[in-house]
CSV table of C-alpha atoms in Angstrom, one decimal:
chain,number,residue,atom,x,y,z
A,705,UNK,CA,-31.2,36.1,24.2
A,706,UNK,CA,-28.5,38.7,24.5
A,707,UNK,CA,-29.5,42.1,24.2
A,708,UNK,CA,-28.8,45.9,25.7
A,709,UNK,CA,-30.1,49.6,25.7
A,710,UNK,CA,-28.5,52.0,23.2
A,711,UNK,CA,-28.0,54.6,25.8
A,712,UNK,CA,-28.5,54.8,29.6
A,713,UNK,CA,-28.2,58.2,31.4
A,714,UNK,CA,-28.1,57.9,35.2
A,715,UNK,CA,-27.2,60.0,38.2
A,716,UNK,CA,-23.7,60.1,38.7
A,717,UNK,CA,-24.1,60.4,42.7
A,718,UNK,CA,-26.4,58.0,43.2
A,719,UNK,CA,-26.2,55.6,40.2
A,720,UNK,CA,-29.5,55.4,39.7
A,721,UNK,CA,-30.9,55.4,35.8
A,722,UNK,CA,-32.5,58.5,34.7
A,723,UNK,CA,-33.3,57.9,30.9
A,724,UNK,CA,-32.4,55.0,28.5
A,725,UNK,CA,-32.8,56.0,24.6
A,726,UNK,CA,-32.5,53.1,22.1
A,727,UNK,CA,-32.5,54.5,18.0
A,728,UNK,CA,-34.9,52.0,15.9
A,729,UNK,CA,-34.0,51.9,12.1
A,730,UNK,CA,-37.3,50.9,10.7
A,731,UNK,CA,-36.2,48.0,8.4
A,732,UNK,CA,-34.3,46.2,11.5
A,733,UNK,CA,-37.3,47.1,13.9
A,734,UNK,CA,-39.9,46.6,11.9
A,735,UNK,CA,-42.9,44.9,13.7
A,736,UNK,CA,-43.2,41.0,13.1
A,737,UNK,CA,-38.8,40.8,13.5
A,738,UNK,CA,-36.9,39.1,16.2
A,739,UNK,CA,-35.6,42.7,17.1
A,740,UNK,CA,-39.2,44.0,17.5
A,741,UNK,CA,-39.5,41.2,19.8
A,742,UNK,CA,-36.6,41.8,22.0
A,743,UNK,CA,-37.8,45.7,21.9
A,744,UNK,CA,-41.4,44.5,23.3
A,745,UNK,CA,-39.1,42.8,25.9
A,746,UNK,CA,-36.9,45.9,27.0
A,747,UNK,CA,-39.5,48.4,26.8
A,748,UNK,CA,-41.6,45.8,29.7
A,749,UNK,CA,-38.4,45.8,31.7
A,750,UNK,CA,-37.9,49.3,31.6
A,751,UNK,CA,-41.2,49.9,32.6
A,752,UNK,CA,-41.4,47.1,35.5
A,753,UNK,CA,-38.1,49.2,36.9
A,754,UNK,CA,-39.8,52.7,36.6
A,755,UNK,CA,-37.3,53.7,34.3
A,756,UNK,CA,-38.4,56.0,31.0
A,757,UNK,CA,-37.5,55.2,27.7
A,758,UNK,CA,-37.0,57.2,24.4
A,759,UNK,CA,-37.1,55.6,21.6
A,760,UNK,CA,-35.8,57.9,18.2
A,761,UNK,CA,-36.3,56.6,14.7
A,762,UNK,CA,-33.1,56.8,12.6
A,763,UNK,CA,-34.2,59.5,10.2
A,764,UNK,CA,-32.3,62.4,11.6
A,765,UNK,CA,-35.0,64.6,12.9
A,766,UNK,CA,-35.0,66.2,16.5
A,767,UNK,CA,-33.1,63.8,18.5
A,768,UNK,CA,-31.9,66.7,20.6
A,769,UNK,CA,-35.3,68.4,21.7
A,770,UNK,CA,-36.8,65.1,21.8
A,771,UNK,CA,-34.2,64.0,24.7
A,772,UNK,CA,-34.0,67.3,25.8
A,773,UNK,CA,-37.6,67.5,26.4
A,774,UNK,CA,-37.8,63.9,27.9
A,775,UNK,CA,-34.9,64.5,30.2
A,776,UNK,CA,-36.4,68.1,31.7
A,777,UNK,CA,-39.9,65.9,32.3
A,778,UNK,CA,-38.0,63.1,34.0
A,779,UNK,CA,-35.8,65.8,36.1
A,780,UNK,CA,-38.8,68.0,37.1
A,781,UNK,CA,-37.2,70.6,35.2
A,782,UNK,CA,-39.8,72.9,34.0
């Protein structure tokens, strides 16, 4: 089973991943679909590797203050 992460932001000096965000479109992701399957696999992987994910439906609404947010609680930036 091929699959991959939308987006992965990482630390350019070190190379380390900081965030990975992966955009669901509800019909394609939809529980009970072989893509809902493979997202229950990435999400376990990520999480094995301490790595946190965002996951952003596809209807247009907050995407930036939703990673924003994420990015300033992974970075200890409050």
């Amino acid at each position: 089973m091929n699959t991959h992460i939308d987006f992965l932001i990482y630390n350019r000096v070190s190379k380390q991943p900081v965030l990975a965000i992966e955009t669901d479109g509800y019909t394609f992701h939809k529980s009970g679909t072989s893509q809902s399957e493979r997202d229950i696999k990435k999400d376990h992987i990520l999480e094995l590797y301490g790595i946190p994910l965002v996951r952003l439906s596809t209807i247009g609404s907050n995407e930036k203050k939703i990673i924003g947010d994420k990015l300033s609680e992974v970075l200890n930036l409050h």
